[in-house]
CSV table of C-alpha atoms in Angstrom, one decimal:
chain,number,residue,atom,x,y,z
L,1412,THR,CA,0.0,0.0,0.0
L,1413,ARG,CA,1.2,3.5,-0.9
L,1414,ALA,CA,-0.4,6.4,0.9
L,1415,ASP,CA,-1.1,9.7,-0.8
L,1416,PHE,CA,0.4,8.6,-4.1
L,1417,PRO,CA,0.4,10.9,-7.2
L,1418,ALA,CA,-1.1,8.8,-10.0
L,1419,LEU,CA,-1.3,9.9,-13.6
L,1420,VAL,CA,-4.7,9.9,-15.3
L,1421,ARG,CA,-4.9,10.1,-19.1
L,1422,LEU,CA,-8.0,11.4,-20.8
L,1423,SER,CA,-8.9,11.6,-24.5
L,1424,GLU,CA,-11.8,11.6,-26.9
L,1425,GLY,CA,-13.1,8.2,-27.9
L,1426,SER,CA,-11.8,6.4,-24.8
L,1427,PRO,CA,-13.6,3.2,-23.9
L,1428,VAL,CA,-15.6,5.1,-21.3
L,1429,GLY,CA,-16.8,7.7,-23.7
L,1430,PHE,CA,-15.0,10.8,-22.3
L,1431,SER,CA,-15.7,13.9,-24.3
L,1432,TYR,CA,-14.2,17.4,-23.9
L,1433,ALA,CA,-17.6,18.7,-25.1
L,1434,ASP,CA,-19.2,17.5,-21.9
L,1435,CYS,CA,-16.9,19.7,-19.8
L,1436,GLN,CA,-18.4,23.0,-18.6
L,1437,LYS,CA,-15.2,24.9,-18.1
L,1438,THR,CA,-12.1,25.4,-20.1
L,1439,GLN,CA,-8.8,23.7,-19.3
L,1440,LEU,CA,-10.7,20.9,-17.5
L,1441,GLY,CA,-11.6,23.4,-14.8
L,1442,ASP,CA,-14.7,21.3,-13.8
L,1443,LEU,CA,-12.8,18.0,-13.6
L,1444,ARG,CA,-12.8,16.5,-10.1
L,1445,PHE,CA,-11.9,13.2,-8.6
L,1446,ALA,CA,-13.2,11.4,-5.5
L,1447,ASP,CA,-12.4,8.2,-3.6
L,1448,GLU,CA,-14.9,5.3,-3.0
L,1449,ASN,CA,-16.4,7.3,0.0
L,1450,GLY,CA,-17.0,10.4,-2.1
L,1451,ASN,CA,-14.1,12.4,-0.6
L,1452,LEU,CA,-12.7,15.0,-3.0
L,1453,LEU,CA,-9.1,14.3,-4.1
L,1454,ALA,CA,-6.4,16.8,-4.9
L,1455,SER,CA,-5.6,16.9,-8.6
L,1456,GLU,CA,-3.4,18.9,-10.9
L,1457,VAL,CA,-3.9,19.3,-14.7
L,1458,ASP,CA,-0.4,18.7,-16.1
L,1459,THR,CA,-1.3,18.9,-19.8
L,1460,TYR,CA,-4.5,20.1,-21.4
L,1461,ASN,CA,-4.9,19.0,-25.0
L,1462,PRO,CA,-8.6,19.1,-26.3
L,1463,ASN,CA,-7.4,17.7,-29.6
L,1464,GLY,CA,-5.7,14.7,-28.0
L,1465,GLU,CA,-4.6,13.4,-24.6
L,1466,SER,CA,-4.8,15.4,-21.5
L,1467,LEU,CA,-2.8,14.4,-18.4
L,1468,VAL,CA,-3.9,14.9,-14.8
L,1469,TRP,CA,-2.0,14.1,-11.6
L,1470,VAL,CA,-4.3,12.8,-8.8
L,1471,LYS,CA,-3.4,12.3,-5.2
L,1472,VAL,CA,-4.7,8.8,-4.3
L,1473,PRO,CA,-5.1,8.3,-0.5
L,1474,SER,CA,-4.2,4.6,-0.6
L,1475,LEU,CA,-2.8,2.8,-3.6
L,1476,SER,CA,-3.2,-1.0,-3.6
L,1477,ALA,CA,-3.0,-3.4,-6.5
L,1478,GLY,CA,-6.4,-4.4,-7.8
L,1479,THR,CA,-8.5,-2.7,-5.1
L,1480,THR,CA,-8.0,1.1,-5.3
L,1481,LYS,CA,-10.8,2.9,-7.1
L,1482,ILE,CA,-11.3,6.5,-7.9
L,1483,THR,CA,-14.0,8.3,-9.9
L,1484,ALA,CA,-13.7,11.3,-12.2
L,1485,TYR,CA,-16.5,13.8,-12.4
L,1486,TYR,CA,-16.9,16.5,-15.0
L,1487,GLY,CA,-19.7,18.6,-16.6
L,1488,TRP,CA,-20.5,20.7,-13.4
L,1489,ALA,CA,-19.8,24.4,-13.8
L,1490,LEU,CA,-20.0,24.8,-10.0
L,1491,ALA,CA,-17.5,22.1,-9.2
L,1492,PRO,CA,-15.8,22.6,-5.7
L,1493,SER,CA,-12.3,24.1,-5.7
L,1494,VAL,CA,-9.3,21.8,-5.3
L,1495,ASP,CA,-5.7,22.7,-4.2
L,1496,ALA,CA,-3.4,21.4,-7.0
L,1497,THR,CA,-0.3,21.8,-4.9
L,1498,ASN,CA,-1.7,19.3,-2.4
L,1499,VAL,CA,-1.1,16.5,-4.8
L,1500,TRP,CA,2.6,16.8,-3.8
L,1501,SER,CA,2.2,17.1,-0.1
L,1502,ASN,CA,3.6,13.7,0.9
L,1503,GLY,CA,7.3,14.4,1.4
L,1504,TYR,CA,7.9,16.3,-1.8
L,1505,VAL,CA,10.0,19.5,-1.4
L,1506,GLY,CA,10.4,20.2,-5.1
L,1507,VAL,CA,8.4,19.0,-8.2
L,1508,TRP,CA,9.0,20.4,-11.7
L,1509,HIS,CA,7.0,19.2,-14.6
L,1510,LEU,CA,9.3,21.1,-17.0
L,1511,GLY,CA,6.7,21.4,-19.7
L,1512,GLU,CA,6.6,25.2,-20.2
L,1513,SER,CA,7.3,26.7,-23.6
L,1514,ALA,CA,9.8,29.2,-22.1
L,1515,ALA,CA,11.5,29.9,-18.8
L,1516,PRO,CA,10.7,30.2,-15.9
L,1517,MET,CA,9.9,26.6,-15.1
L,1518,ALA,CA,7.3,26.5,-12.4
L,1519,GLU,CA,7.5,24.4,-9.2
L,1520,ALA,CA,4.3,22.4,-8.5
L,1521,SER,CA,4.4,21.5,-4.8
L,1522,GLY,CA,4.0,25.2,-3.6
L,1523,ALA,CA,7.6,25.7,-2.6
L,1524,GLY,CA,7.8,28.5,-5.1
L,1525,ASN,CA,11.4,27.9,-6.4
L,1526,VAL,CA,11.4,28.1,-10.2
L,1527,PHE,CA,14.1,27.4,-12.8
L,1528,SER,CA,15.2,30.3,-15.0
L,1529,ALA,CA,17.2,29.9,-18.2
L,1530,ALA,CA,20.9,30.6,-18.6
L,1531,GLY,CA,23.1,30.0,-21.6
L,1532,THR,CA,21.8,29.4,-25.1
L,1533,GLY,CA,20.3,26.7,-27.2
L,1534,ILE,CA,18.0,25.1,-24.6
L,1535,GLY,CA,14.8,23.8,-26.1
L,1536,PHE,CA,11.5,24.1,-24.4
L,1537,ALA,CA,8.2,22.2,-24.7
L,1538,ALA,CA,9.8,19.2,-26.3
L,1539,THR,CA,7.8,16.0,-26.2
L,1540,GLY,CA,8.4,14.5,-22.8
L,1541,ALA,CA,7.6,11.4,-20.8
L,1542,VAL,CA,4.7,13.4,-19.4
L,1543,GLY,CA,3.6,16.4,-21.4
L,1544,GLY,CA,6.5,18.7,-22.3
L,1545,ALA,CA,10.2,18.5,-21.4
L,1546,VAL,CA,13.4,20.5,-21.5
L,1547,ASP,CA,15.8,19.6,-24.3
L,1548,PHE,CA,19.6,20.2,-23.7
L,1549,SER,CA,20.8,18.2,-26.7
L,1550,SER,CA,21.4,21.3,-28.9
L,1551,ALA,CA,22.4,23.6,-26.1
L,1552,GLY,CA,25.8,25.3,-25.7
L,1553,THR,CA,28.4,23.6,-23.5
L,1554,ASN,CA,27.7,26.0,-20.6
L,1555,ALA,CA,23.9,26.2,-21.0
L,1556,LYS,CA,21.9,25.3,-17.9
L,1557,LEU,CA,18.8,26.1,-15.9
L,1558,THR,CA,19.2,27.5,-12.5
L,1559,SER,CA,16.8,28.2,-9.6
L,1560,THR,CA,16.0,31.7,-8.5
L,1561,ASP,CA,16.2,31.5,-4.7
L,1562,PRO,CA,19.9,31.3,-3.7
L,1563,SER,CA,19.1,32.2,-0.1
L,1564,GLU,CA,16.4,29.4,0.1
L,1565,SER,CA,14.4,31.8,2.3
L,1566,SER,CA,11.2,30.0,1.2
L,1567,THR,CA,12.4,26.6,0.2
L,1568,GLY,CA,14.5,23.7,1.5
L,1569,TYR,CA,16.2,21.3,-0.8
L,1570,ASP,CA,18.8,20.1,1.6
L,1571,GLY,CA,19.5,19.9,5.4
L,1572,PHE,CA,17.6,16.6,5.9
L,1573,ALA,CA,19.0,13.1,6.3
L,1574,ASP,CA,16.8,11.1,3.9
L,1575,ILE,CA,16.4,12.1,0.3
L,1576,THR,CA,14.9,10.7,-3.0
L,1577,VAL,CA,15.7,12.3,-6.3
L,1578,GLU,CA,13.7,11.2,-9.4
L,1579,ALA,CA,13.9,12.3,-13.0
L,1580,TRP,CA,12.8,11.1,-16.4
L,1581,THR,CA,15.6,11.4,-18.9
L,1582,TYR,CA,16.1,10.8,-22.6
L,1583,GLN,CA,19.9,10.7,-23.1
L,1584,THR,CA,21.4,10.6,-26.5
L,1585,GLU,CA,25.0,9.5,-25.7
L,1586,TYR,CA,27.2,7.9,-23.2
L,1587,LYS,CA,30.2,10.2,-22.7
L,1588,SER,CA,33.6,8.7,-23.1
L,1589,SER,CA,35.2,11.6,-21.3
L,1590,GLY,CA,33.7,14.3,-19.0
L,1591,THR,CA,30.5,13.9,-17.0
L,1592,ALA,CA,26.9,14.8,-17.8
L,1593,TYR,CA,25.0,16.5,-15.0
L,1594,ILE,CA,21.3,16.1,-14.5
L,1595,LEU,CA,21.2,18.1,-11.3
L,1596,ALA,CA,23.6,19.8,-9.0
L,1597,LYS,CA,23.3,21.8,-5.7
L,1598,ARG,CA,26.7,23.3,-5.0
L,1599,GLN,CA,28.5,26.6,-5.4
L,1600,GLY,CA,31.9,25.1,-6.0
L,1601,ASN,CA,33.8,21.9,-6.3
L,1602,THR,CA,35.0,22.1,-2.8
L,1603,SER,CA,32.6,24.5,-1.1
L,1604,ASP,CA,28.8,24.8,-0.3
L,1605,ALA,CA,28.2,21.4,-1.8
L,1606,SER,CA,25.1,19.4,-1.0
L,1607,TYR,CA,24.6,16.9,-3.8
L,1608,THR,CA,25.0,16.1,-7.5
L,1609,LEU,CA,23.3,13.7,-9.8
L,1610,TYR,CA,25.4,12.9,-12.9
L,1611,LEU,CA,26.3,10.3,-15.5
L,1612,ASN,CA,29.8,9.0,-15.4
L,1613,SER,CA,32.3,8.6,-18.2
L,1614,GLY,CA,35.3,6.4,-19.1
L,1615,ASN,CA,35.0,2.8,-18.1
L,1616,ASN,CA,31.7,3.6,-16.4
L,1617,ALA,CA,30.3,5.7,-19.3
L,1618,GLY,CA,26.7,6.5,-18.9
L,1619,LYS,CA,26.2,5.0,-15.4
L,1620,GLY,CA,24.2,7.1,-12.9
L,1621,ILE,CA,25.7,8.5,-9.7
L,1622,PHE,CA,24.1,10.5,-6.9
L,1623,SER,CA,26.8,12.0,-4.7
L,1624,ILE,CA,25.9,13.5,-1.3
L,1625,SER,CA,28.0,15.7,1.0
L,1626,THR,CA,27.2,16.3,4.7
L,1627,LYS,CA,30.0,18.8,5.3
L,1628,GLY,CA,29.7,21.0,2.2
L,1629,THR,CA,33.0,19.8,0.7
L,1630,SER,CA,33.6,17.9,-2.5
L,1631,ALA,CA,34.4,14.7,-0.6
L,1632,PRO,CA,31.1,12.7,-0.7
L,1633,ASP,CA,29.7,11.0,2.4
L,1634,ALA,CA,27.3,8.9,0.3
L,1635,ILE,CA,27.6,7.6,-3.2
L,1636,VAL,CA,24.3,6.2,-4.6
L,1637,GLY,CA,24.8,4.2,-7.8
L,1638,SER,CA,27.9,3.7,-9.9
L,1639,GLY,CA,27.3,0.0,-9.9
L,1640,ALA,CA,27.6,-2.1,-13.0
L,1641,ASN,CA,23.8,-2.1,-13.6
L,1642,VAL,CA,23.0,1.6,-13.0
L,1643,LEU,CA,22.9,2.3,-16.7
L,1644,PRO,CA,20.0,4.5,-17.9
L,1645,THR,CA,18.4,3.7,-21.2
L,1646,LEU,CA,19.9,5.3,-24.3
L,1647,ASN,CA,17.7,7.0,-26.9
L,1648,ASP,CA,14.5,6.3,-25.0
L,1649,TRP,CA,12.7,7.7,-21.9
L,1650,CYS,CA,14.1,6.3,-18.7
L,1651,HIS,CA,13.0,6.8,-15.1
L,1652,GLN,CA,15.9,7.3,-12.7
L,1653,ALA,CA,15.5,7.3,-8.9
L,1654,TYR,CA,18.2,7.6,-6.2
L,1655,VAL,CA,17.4,7.1,-2.5
L,1656,ARG,CA,19.5,7.7,0.6
L,1657,ASP,CA,17.9,6.1,3.7
L,1658,ALA,CA,19.9,7.2,6.8
L,1659,SER,CA,17.8,5.1,9.1
L,1660,ASP,CA,18.2,1.8,7.2
L,1661,THR,CA,21.7,1.0,8.4
L,1662,LYS,CA,22.9,4.1,6.4
L,1663,LYS,CA,22.0,2.4,3.0
L,1664,ALA,CA,21.3,3.9,-0.4
L,1665,TYR,CA,19.6,2.6,-3.5
L,1666,ALA,CA,19.4,3.3,-7.2
L,1667,PHE,CA,16.6,2.4,-9.5
L,1668,ILE,CA,16.3,2.3,-13.3
L,1669,ASP,CA,12.8,2.1,-14.8
L,1670,GLY,CA,11.3,1.0,-11.5
L,1671,THR,CA,13.8,-1.8,-10.9
L,1672,GLN,CA,16.5,-1.7,-8.2
L,1673,LYS,CA,19.9,-1.8,-9.8
L,1674,TYR,CA,22.1,-0.8,-6.8
L,1675,ALA,CA,22.2,-1.1,-3.1
L,1676,SER,CA,25.0,0.2,-1.0
L,1677,GLY,CA,26.6,-1.2,2.0
L,1678,THR,CA,27.0,0.9,5.1
L,1679,LEU,CA,27.6,4.6,4.2
L,1680,THR,CA,30.1,6.7,6.0
L,1681,SER,CA,27.6,8.9,7.7
L,1682,THR,CA,24.0,9.3,8.9
L,1683,ASP,CA,24.4,13.1,9.2
L,1684,SER,CA,22.0,15.4,7.4
L,1685,ILE,CA,22.8,16.6,3.9
L,1686,TYR,CA,24.8,19.9,4.0
L,1687,ASN,CA,22.4,22.8,4.4
L,1688,GLY,CA,23.9,25.2,1.9
L,1689,THR,CA,22.8,28.2,0.0
L,1690,ALA,CA,23.7,27.0,-3.5
L,1691,VAL,CA,21.1,27.2,-6.2
L,1692,LEU,CA,19.8,24.2,-8.0
L,1693,THR,CA,21.4,23.7,-11.5
L,1694,LEU,CA,19.6,21.5,-14.1
L,1695,GLY,CA,21.1,20.0,-17.1
L,1696,ASN,CA,24.7,20.9,-16.3
L,1697,GLY,CA,27.3,21.3,-13.6
L,1698,HIS,CA,27.2,24.4,-11.5
L,1699,SER,CA,30.1,26.0,-13.4
L,1700,GLY,CA,29.1,24.6,-16.9
L,1701,GLY,CA,31.1,22.3,-19.1
L,1702,SER,CA,29.2,19.1,-18.1
L,1703,LEU,CA,26.1,19.4,-20.3
L,1704,PHE,CA,23.5,16.6,-20.3
L,1705,ASN,CA,23.0,15.7,-23.9
L,1706,GLY,CA,19.3,14.9,-24.1
L,1707,LEU,CA,15.9,15.7,-22.5
L,1708,ILE,CA,14.9,16.0,-18.9
L,1709,ASP,CA,11.3,15.7,-17.6
L,1710,GLU,CA,9.5,15.4,-14.2
L,1711,LEU,CA,12.2,16.3,-11.8
L,1712,ARG,CA,11.3,15.5,-8.1
L,1713,ILE,CA,13.1,15.9,-4.8
L,1714,SER,CA,11.7,14.4,-1.6
L,1715,ASN,CA,12.9,14.7,2.0
L,1716,VAL,CA,12.0,11.0,2.6
L,1717,ALA,CA,13.4,7.7,1.5
L,1718,ARG,CA,10.9,6.3,-1.0
L,1719,SER,CA,10.3,2.6,-0.9
L,1720,ALA,CA,10.9,0.2,-3.8
L,1721,ASP,CA,7.2,-0.1,-4.3
L,1722,TRP,CA,6.8,3.6,-4.5
L,1723,ILE,CA,9.5,4.0,-7.1
L,1724,LYS,CA,8.1,1.2,-9.2
L,1725,ALA,CA,4.6,2.7,-9.1
L,1726,SER,CA,6.1,6.1,-10.0
L,1727,HIS,CA,7.5,4.5,-13.1
L,1728,ASP,CA,4.5,2.3,-14.0
L,1729,THR,CA,1.9,5.1,-13.7
L,1730,VAL,CA,3.7,6.9,-16.6
L,1731,ALA,CA,5.3,4.1,-18.7
L,1732,ASP,CA,2.9,1.2,-18.1
L,1733,SER,CA,-0.4,2.9,-17.9
L,1734,ALA,CA,-2.3,0.0,-19.6
L,1735,ASN,CA,-1.4,-2.4,-16.8
L,1736,PHE,CA,-1.3,0.3,-14.0
L,1737,ALA,CA,-5.0,1.2,-14.3
L,1738,THR,CA,-8.2,0.3,-16.1
L,1739,PHE,CA,-11.3,2.4,-17.0
L,1740,SER,CA,-15.0,1.7,-16.8
L,1741,ARG,CA,-18.0,3.9,-17.2
L,1742,VAL,CA,-20.4,4.8,-14.3
L,1743,ARG,CA,-23.6,6.8,-14.3
L,1744,SER,CA,-23.2,8.8,-17.5
L,1745,ASN,CA,-20.7,10.1,-19.9
L,1746,ARG,CA,-19.8,12.8,-17.4
L,1747,SER,CA,-18.1,10.6,-15.0
L,1748,GLU,CA,-15.8,7.7,-15.3
L,1749,GLU,CA,-14.3,5.1,-12.9
L,1750,ARG,CA,-10.6,4.4,-12.8
L,1751,ARG,CA,-9.0,1.4,-11.0
L,1752,VAL,CA,-5.4,2.1,-10.2
L,1753,GLY,CA,-2.5,0.1,-8.7
């Protein structure tokens, strides 16, 4: 069972349950609401609205269990009660970026308020992503990157906690033989104000994912998540990467590729909290440039909890295996539909 899990719902014309955009009474799916089996309203966020195709909606499912969880979608009521979209991401998420905008800034969905603004040239926006749009770094300049806009972290907190999970969907186009490819970095310098970095290795370990954590703010890592022989993200296809540091579980750490655990560490060197620094988040490159990620990045998430293997698998499956993750059936009329998830 996974509590308060963000599940992805796909809606399109001509679906088996007869969903029709014409039945909606507000634009942008403004009257679409979801409820659990007891009729309780669920938090939801429209990720992508496409009246000529498939629309994508994130729904916070109170309890996700295989074969038993049921939620119902309602639409066609102009006076539908309001819902807090940011509440979809209340369960341990400290940063969620869908990265689907057509230009910077790139909004943060959990309510933390920290956005990514563009730096450098050649970054492509609104590319076809794993979920809606994505950011494309494949034609960007060597030093191009996206950086967050709150260096003081006065209203956010992306470090300073012991447990962490970092997830991202990536579409990488090469395994570098030299130099590294950074997906995410939170540090000011190589030896100062360093909290963590997520990058793909080179040389003999070309393409293999590594999440490096510092508890002291220096370059010497106190936890390395990944770098094992099997932590190799898919090339030229969308791939879900997840890295977990669990300080309470005998100081262990884990790496997952497409929902499958590929790496489990032994005892780490420290259970201390991740360094609480003031560095901005850097996406698609290292903090100082020169380590560009060649490909697309979508659905970046940071949590201050250690996600379970079941949670990570479900996070992959709700996007990449939707046919088996959930089934649809019609209830009442063509203005509501039932979705079984899990």
